[in-house]
Short mmCIF file of C-alpha atoms in Angstrom, two decimals:
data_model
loop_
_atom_site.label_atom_id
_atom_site.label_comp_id
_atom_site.label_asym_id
_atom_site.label_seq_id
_atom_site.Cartn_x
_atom_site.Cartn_y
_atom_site.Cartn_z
CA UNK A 363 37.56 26.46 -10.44
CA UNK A 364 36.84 27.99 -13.85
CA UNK A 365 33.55 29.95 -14.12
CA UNK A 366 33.30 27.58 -17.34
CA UNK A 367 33.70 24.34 -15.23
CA UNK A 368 31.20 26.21 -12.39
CA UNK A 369 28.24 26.59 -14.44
CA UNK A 370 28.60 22.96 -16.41
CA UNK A 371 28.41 21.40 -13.03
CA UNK A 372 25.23 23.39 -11.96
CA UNK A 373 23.85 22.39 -15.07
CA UNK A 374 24.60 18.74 -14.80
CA UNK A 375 22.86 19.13 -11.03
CA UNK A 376 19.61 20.20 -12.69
CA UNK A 377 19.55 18.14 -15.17
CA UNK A 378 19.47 14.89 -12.59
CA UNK A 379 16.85 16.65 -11.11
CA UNK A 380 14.84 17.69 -13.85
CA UNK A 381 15.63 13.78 -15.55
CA UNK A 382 14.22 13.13 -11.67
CA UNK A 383 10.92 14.68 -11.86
CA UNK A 384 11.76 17.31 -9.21
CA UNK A 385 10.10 20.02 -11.01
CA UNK A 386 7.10 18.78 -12.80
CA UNK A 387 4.97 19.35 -9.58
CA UNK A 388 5.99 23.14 -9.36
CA UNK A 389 7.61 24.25 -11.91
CA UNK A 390 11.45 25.28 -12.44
CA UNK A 391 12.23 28.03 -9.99
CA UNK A 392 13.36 31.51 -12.09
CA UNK A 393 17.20 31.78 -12.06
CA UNK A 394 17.68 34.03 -8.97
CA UNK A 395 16.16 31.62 -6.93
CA UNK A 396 18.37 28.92 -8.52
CA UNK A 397 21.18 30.83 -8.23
CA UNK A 398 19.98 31.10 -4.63
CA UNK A 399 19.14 27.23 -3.69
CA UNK A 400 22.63 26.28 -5.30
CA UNK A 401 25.02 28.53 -3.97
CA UNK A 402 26.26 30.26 -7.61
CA UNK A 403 26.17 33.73 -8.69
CA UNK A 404 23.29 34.61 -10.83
CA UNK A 405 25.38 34.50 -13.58
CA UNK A 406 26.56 31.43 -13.67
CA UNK A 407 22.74 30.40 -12.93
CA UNK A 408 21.89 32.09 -16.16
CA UNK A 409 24.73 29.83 -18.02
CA UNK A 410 23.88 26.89 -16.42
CA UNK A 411 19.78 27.62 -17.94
CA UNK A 412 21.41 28.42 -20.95
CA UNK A 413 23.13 25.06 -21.25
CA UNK A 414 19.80 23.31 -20.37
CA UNK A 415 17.70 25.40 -22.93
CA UNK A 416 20.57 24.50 -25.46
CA UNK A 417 20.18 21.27 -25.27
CA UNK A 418 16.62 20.78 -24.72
CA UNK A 419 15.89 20.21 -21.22
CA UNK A 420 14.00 23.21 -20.58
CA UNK A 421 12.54 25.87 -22.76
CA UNK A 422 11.00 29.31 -22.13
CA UNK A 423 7.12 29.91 -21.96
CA UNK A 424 5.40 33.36 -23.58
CA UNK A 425 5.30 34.85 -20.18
CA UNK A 426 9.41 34.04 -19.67
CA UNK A 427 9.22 31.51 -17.60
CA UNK A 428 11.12 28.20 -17.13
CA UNK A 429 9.44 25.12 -17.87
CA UNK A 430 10.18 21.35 -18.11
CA UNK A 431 10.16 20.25 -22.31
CA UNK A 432 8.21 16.95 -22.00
CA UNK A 433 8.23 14.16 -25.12
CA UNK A 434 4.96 15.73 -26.23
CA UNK A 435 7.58 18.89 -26.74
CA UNK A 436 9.93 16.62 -29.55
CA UNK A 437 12.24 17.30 -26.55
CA UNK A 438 14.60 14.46 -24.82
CA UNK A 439 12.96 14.24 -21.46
CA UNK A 440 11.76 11.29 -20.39
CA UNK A 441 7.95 10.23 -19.27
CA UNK A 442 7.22 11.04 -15.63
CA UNK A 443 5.17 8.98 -13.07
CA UNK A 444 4.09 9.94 -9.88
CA UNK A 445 2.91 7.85 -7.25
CA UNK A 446 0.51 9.32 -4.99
CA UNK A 447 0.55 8.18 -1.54
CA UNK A 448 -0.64 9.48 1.51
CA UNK A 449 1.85 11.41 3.99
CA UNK A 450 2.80 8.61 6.42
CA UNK A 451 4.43 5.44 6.70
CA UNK A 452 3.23 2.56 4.59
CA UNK A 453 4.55 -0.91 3.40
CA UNK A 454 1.99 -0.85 1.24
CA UNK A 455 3.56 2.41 -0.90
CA UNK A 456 7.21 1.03 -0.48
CA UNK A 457 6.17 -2.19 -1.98
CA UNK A 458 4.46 -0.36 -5.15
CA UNK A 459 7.26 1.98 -5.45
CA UNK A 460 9.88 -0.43 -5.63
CA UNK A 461 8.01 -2.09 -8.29
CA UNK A 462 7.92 1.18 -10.24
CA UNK A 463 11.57 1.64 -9.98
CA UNK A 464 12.20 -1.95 -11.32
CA UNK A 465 10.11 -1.09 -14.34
CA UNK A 466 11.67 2.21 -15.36
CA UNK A 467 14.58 1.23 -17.59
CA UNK A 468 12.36 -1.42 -19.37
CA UNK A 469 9.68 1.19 -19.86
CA UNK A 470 11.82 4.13 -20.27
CA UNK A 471 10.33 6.89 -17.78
CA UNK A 472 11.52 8.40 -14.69
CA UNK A 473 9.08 8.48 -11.36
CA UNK A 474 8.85 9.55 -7.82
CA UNK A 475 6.56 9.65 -4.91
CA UNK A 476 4.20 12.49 -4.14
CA UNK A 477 2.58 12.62 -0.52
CA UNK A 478 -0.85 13.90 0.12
CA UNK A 479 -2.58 14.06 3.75
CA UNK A 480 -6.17 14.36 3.07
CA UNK A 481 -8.53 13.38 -0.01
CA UNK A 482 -8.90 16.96 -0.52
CA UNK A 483 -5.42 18.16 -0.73
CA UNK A 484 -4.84 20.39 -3.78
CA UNK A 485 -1.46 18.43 -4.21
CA UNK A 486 -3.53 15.54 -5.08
CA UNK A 487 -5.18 17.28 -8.32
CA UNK A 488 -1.85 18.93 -9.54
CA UNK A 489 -0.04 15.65 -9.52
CA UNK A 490 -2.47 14.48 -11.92
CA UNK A 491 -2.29 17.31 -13.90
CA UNK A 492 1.55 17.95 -14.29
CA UNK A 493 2.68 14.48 -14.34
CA UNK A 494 2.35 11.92 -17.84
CA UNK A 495 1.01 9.27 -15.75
CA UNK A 496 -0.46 8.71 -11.89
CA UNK A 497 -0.52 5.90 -9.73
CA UNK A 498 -2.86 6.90 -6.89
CA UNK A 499 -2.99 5.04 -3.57
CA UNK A 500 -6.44 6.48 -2.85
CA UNK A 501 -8.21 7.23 0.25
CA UNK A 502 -10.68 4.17 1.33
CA UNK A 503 -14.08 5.88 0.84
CA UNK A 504 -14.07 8.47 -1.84
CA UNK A 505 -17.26 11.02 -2.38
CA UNK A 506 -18.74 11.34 -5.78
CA UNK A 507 -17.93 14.98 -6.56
CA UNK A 508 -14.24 13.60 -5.85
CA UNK A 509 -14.02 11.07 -8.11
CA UNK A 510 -16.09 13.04 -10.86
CA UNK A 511 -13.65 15.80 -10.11
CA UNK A 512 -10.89 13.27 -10.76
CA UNK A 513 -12.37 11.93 -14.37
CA UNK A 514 -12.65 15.55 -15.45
CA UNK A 515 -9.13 16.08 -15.47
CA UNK A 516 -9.02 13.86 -18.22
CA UNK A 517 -5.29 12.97 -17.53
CA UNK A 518 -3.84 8.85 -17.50
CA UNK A 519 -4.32 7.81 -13.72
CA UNK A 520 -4.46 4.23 -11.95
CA UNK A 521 -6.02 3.58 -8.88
CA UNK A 522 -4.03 0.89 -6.90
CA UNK A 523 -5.48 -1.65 -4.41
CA UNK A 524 -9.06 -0.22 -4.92
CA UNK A 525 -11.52 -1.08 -7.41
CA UNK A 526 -13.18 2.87 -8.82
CA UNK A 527 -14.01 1.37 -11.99
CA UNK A 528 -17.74 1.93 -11.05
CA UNK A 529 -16.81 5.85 -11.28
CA UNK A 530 -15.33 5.22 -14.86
CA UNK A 531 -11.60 5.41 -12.89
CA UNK A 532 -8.87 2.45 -13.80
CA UNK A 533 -7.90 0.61 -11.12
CA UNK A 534 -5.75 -1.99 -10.45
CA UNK A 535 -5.98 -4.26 -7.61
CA UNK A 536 -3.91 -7.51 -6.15
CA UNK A 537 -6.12 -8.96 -3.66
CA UNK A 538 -9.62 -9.27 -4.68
CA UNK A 539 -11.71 -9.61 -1.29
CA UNK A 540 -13.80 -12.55 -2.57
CA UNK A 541 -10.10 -14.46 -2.74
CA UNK A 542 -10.38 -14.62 1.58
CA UNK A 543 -12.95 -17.60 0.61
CA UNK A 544 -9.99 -19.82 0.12
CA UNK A 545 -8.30 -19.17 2.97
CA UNK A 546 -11.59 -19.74 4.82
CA UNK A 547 -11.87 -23.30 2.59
CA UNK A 548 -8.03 -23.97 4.02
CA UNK A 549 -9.40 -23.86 7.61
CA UNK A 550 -12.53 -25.50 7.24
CA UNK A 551 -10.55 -28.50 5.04
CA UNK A 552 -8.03 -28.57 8.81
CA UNK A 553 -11.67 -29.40 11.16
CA UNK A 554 -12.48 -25.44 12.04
CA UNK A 555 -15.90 -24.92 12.33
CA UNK A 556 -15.79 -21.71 14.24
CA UNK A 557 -13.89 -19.03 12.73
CA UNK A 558 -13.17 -15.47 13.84
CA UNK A 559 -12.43 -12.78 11.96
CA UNK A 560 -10.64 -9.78 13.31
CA UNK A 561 -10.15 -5.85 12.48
CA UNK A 562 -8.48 -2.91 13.33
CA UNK A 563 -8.24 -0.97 10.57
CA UNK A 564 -10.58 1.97 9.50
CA UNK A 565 -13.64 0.46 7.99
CA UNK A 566 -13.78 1.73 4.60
CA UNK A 567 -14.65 0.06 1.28
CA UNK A 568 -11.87 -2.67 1.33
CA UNK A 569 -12.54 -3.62 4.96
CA UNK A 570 -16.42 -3.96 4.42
CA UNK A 571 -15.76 -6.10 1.29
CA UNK A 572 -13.54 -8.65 3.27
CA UNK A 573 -16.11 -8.61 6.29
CA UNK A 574 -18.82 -9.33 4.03
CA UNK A 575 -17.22 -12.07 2.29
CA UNK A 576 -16.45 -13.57 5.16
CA UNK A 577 -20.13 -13.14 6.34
CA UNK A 578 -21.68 -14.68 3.51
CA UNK A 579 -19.03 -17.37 3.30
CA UNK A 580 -19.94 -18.43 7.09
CA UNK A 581 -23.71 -18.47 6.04
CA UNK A 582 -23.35 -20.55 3.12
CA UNK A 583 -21.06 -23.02 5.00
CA UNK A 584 -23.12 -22.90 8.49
CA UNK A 585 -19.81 -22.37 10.35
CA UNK A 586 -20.01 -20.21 13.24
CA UNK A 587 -17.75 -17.10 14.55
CA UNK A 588 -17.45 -13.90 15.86
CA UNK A 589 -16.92 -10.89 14.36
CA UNK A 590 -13.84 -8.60 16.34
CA UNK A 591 -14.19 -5.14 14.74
CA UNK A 592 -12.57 -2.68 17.17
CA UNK A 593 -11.11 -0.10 14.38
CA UNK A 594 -9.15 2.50 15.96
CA UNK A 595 -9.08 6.10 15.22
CA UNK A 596 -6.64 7.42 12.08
CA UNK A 597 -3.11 8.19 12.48
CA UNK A 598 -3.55 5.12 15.84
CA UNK A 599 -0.90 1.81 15.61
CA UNK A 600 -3.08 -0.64 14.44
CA UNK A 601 -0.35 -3.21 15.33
CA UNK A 602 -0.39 -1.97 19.09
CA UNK A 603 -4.33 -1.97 18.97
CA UNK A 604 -4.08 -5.47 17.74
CA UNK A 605 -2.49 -6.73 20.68
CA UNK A 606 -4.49 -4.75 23.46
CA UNK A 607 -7.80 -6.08 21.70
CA UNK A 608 -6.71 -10.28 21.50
CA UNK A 609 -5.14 -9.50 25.01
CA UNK A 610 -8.11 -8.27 26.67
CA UNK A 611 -10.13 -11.00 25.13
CA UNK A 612 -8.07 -13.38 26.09
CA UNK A 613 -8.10 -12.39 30.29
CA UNK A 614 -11.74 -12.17 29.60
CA UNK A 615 -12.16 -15.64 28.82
CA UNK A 616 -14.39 -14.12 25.87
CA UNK A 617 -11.62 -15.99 22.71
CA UNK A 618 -13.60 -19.20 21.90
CA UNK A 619 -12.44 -19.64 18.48
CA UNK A 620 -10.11 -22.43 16.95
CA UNK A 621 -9.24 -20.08 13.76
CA UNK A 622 -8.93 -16.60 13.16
CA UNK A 623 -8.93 -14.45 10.09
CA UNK A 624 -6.94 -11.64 10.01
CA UNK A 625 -7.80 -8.76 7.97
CA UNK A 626 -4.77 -6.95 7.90
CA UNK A 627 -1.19 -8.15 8.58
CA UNK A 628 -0.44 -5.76 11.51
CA UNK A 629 -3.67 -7.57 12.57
CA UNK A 630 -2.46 -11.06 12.36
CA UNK A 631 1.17 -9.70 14.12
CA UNK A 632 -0.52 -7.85 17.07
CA UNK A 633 -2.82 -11.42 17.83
CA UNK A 634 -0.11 -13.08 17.84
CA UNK A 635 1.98 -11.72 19.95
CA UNK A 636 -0.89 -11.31 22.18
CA UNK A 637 -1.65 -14.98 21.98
CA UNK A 638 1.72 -16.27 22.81
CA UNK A 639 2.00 -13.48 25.93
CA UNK A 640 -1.31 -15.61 27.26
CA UNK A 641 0.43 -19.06 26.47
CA UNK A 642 -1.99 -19.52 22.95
CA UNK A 643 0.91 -21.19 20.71
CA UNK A 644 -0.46 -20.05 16.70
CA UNK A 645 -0.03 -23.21 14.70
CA UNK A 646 -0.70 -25.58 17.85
CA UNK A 647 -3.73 -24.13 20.11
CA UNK A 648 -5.39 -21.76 17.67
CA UNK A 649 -5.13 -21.41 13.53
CA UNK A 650 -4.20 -18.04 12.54
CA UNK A 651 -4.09 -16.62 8.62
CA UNK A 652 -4.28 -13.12 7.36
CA UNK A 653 -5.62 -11.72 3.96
CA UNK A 654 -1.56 -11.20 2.30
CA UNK A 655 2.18 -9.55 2.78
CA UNK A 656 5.67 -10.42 1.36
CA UNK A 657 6.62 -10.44 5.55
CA UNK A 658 4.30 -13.05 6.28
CA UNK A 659 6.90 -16.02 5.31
CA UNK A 660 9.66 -14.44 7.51
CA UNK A 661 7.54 -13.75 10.65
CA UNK A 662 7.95 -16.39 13.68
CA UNK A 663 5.57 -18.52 13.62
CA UNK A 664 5.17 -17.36 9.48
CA UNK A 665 1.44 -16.86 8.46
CA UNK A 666 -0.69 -18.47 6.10
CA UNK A 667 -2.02 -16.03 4.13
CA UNK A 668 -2.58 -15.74 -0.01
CA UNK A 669 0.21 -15.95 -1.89
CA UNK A 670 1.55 -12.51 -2.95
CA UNK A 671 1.41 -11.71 -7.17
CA UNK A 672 4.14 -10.02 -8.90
CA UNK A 673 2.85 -6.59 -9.54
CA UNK A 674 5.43 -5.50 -12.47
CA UNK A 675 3.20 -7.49 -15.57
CA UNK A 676 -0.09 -5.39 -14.40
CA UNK A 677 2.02 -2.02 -13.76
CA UNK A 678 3.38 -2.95 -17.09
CA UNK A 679 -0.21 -3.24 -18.58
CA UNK A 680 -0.83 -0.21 -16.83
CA UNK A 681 1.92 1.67 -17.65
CA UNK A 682 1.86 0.87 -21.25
CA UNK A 683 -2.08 2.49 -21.63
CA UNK A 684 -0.91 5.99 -19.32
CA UNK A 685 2.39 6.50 -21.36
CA UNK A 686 1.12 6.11 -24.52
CA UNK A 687 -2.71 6.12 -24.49
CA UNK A 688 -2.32 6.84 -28.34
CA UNK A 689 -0.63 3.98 -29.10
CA UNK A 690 -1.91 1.35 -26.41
CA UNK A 691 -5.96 1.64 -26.00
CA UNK A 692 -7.07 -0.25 -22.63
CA UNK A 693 -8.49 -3.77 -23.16
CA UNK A 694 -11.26 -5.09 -21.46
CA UNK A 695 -13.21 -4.26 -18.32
CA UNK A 696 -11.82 -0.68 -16.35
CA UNK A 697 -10.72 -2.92 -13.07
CA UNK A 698 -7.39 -5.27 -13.50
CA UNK A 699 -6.61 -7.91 -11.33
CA UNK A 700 -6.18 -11.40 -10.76
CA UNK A 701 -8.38 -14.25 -11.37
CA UNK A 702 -6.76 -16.59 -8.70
CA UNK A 703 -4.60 -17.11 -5.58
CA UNK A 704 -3.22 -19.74 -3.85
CA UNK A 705 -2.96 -19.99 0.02
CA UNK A 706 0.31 -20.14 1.01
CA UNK A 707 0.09 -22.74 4.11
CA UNK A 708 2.49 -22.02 6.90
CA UNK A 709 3.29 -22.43 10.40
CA UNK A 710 0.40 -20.40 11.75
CA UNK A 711 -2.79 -22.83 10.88
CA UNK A 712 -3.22 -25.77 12.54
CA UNK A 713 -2.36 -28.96 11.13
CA UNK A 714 -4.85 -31.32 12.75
CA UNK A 715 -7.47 -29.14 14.82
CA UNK A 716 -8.31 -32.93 16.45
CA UNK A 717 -5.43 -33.30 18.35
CA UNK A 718 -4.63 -29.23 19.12
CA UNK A 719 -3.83 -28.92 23.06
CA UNK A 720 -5.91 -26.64 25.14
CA UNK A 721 -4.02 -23.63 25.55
CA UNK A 722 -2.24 -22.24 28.81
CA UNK A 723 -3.14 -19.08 29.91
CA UNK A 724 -0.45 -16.66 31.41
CA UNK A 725 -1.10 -15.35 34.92
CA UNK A 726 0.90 -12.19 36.05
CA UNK A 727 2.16 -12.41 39.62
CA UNK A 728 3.88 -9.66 41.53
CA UNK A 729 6.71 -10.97 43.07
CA UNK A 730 8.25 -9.35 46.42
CA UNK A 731 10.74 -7.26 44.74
CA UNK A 732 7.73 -5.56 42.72
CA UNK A 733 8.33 -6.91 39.10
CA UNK A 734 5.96 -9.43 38.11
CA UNK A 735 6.64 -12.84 36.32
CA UNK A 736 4.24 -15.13 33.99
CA UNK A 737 2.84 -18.34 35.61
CA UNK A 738 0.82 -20.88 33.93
CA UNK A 739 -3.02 -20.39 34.99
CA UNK A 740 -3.88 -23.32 33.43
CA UNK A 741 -6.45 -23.95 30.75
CA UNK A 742 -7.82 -20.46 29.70
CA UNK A 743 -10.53 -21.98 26.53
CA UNK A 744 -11.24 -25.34 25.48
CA UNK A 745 -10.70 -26.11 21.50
CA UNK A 746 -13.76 -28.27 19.98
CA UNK A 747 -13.15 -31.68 18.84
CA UNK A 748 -14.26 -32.09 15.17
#
């Protein structure tokens, strides 16, 4: 291979990764280093930068070193958009980062997800900084120097699924608490007149919001139930704490419900399974719906739950202001989201609450080669007759 051919290819390698975002958050490594983390000679390294300063992918600050020409440079490059998410699994991020991705060609930017692991990670505040725009899956219950430190910066940024507005922050959010009202109206219009509502997530601002509206819907309606708020600690399975909880209330005769809200979907998975382990059948013995997911239709029984809005026209909305604040100014009120939701009735509510069976609970019995076996026990709770 030609040392002509060499460096092109090294240059066409950091170009995808500078067209990817890969060095807004740092910075472009000096061209030892490159030369090091591609396996070239320096030389070709220095070609390859060469090539990229040519054409006006990078150029070279005052103090020599590499940097990243942006559109604010009259360069090619395209917008960048991070999405800030914290450092561990989450459906929720997937979901809002393949909605990103859908938007890019139709928006014309490039983005990528940045992880943070606590809300005072320095990571957090150089996102903001180096990228054009941030979406920013924030931590549940920010402190006021934060979020003052985060307006100072002065830079486009979106809060997702929380509602900052009231520290001058956008946000944008899908599922505005007071929405669980109507899945609480589904239930009540099926006979329910005692209606749980169950948690295991961290009680932060959303969780208290839902809670709340569930409280004052209960009070204005004068129908009774029980609030099961067992959060667990962070970085805990909320799905396997689901189960334990429902299970344990379950052998101690203490689940008198007909319905249950579930706050969370891991929630509404974890009772479940629990339920049908004690011989509770979702949909027959006990109504079951949970606050929204794109799983809940595919799940066995599949959950009621609010139906789930396209994010892409808010993100567009969104995305439109951060990109070009200069051209698009933001409309209306700082918090964007929607005005209505419809329940999505499915498997897991009961149809006729009337004619539900008394559920079977599930008895294990050891059995003389040690393993144990379910039996029917028999009723376990008694469903009221509306």
């Amino acid at each position: 291979m030609s040392t002509t051919s060499k460096y092109m290819l090294v240059a066409e390698r950091l170009s995808r990764r500078i067209k990817s975002g890969d060095y807004h958050l740092h910075g472009v490594p000096a061209e030892r280093r490159l030369a090091t983390q591609v396996g070239v000679s320096y030389m070709t390294a220095r070609k390859a930068i060469q090539q990229l300063l040519d054409n006006g992918l990078l150029y070279r600050m005052p103090n020599g070193r590499l940097a990243v020409r942006g559109n604010d440079d009259d360069g090619p490059a395209k917008k960048q958009v991070a999405l800030l998410a914290p450092a561990w699994e989450s459906n929720e991020a997937n979901n809002w980062d393949i909605n990103l991705t859908q938007l890019r060609t139709k928006l014309d930017f490039s983005s990528r997800i940045v992880h943070y692991v606590h809300w005072d990670d320095p990571v957090i505040a150089d996102t903001i900084r180096q990228f054009d725009a941030t979406l920013f899956l924030a931590p549940d219950s920010p402190s006021s120097d934060f979020t003052a430190e985060l307006v100072k910066l002065g830079r486009p940024l979106i809060i997702l699924n929380r509602d900052w507005s009231g520290f001058g922050l956008q946000s944008l959010r899908l599922f505005p608490p007071r929405m669980i009202q109507k899945l609480l109206d589904h239930m009540a219009s099926l006979g329910h007149r005692n209606i749980d509502c169950f948690n295991v997530q961290h009680c932060g601002q959303v969780m208290r919001e839902w809670i709340g509206h569930w409280l004052l819907w209960g009070s204005k309606h004068k129908i009774a139930g029980e609030l099961i708020n067992e959060p667990v600690m962070p970085f805990t399975e909320t799905l396997v704490a689901a189960y334990n909880v429902i299970s344990h209330r379950i052998r101690q005769g203490n689940l008198k419900s007909t319905a249950m809200l579930c706050l969370t979907e891991t929630a509404a998975i974890g009772a479940t399974r629990a339920l049908l382990d004690h011989g509770i059948r979702p949909g027959h013995d006990i109504a079951l719906c949970t606050t929204g997911s794109v799983r809940c239709e595919y799940l066995n029984p599949s959950l009621t739950t609010l139906e789930q809005p396209d994010p892409k026209p808010y993100l567009t909305t969104c995305l439109e202001w951060a990109l070009h604040p200069e051209i698009h100014d933001w409309q209306g009120p700082l918090l964007i989201e929607p005005q209505d939701l419809k329940v999505m009735a499915r498997e897991s509510t009961v149809p006729d609450v009337a004619k539900s069976r008394a559920p079977q609970r599930m008895q294990l019995v050891a059995t003389t080669d040690g393993n144990q076996v379910n039996r029917s026990a028999g009723p376990s709770l008694q469903l009221s007759n509306v």
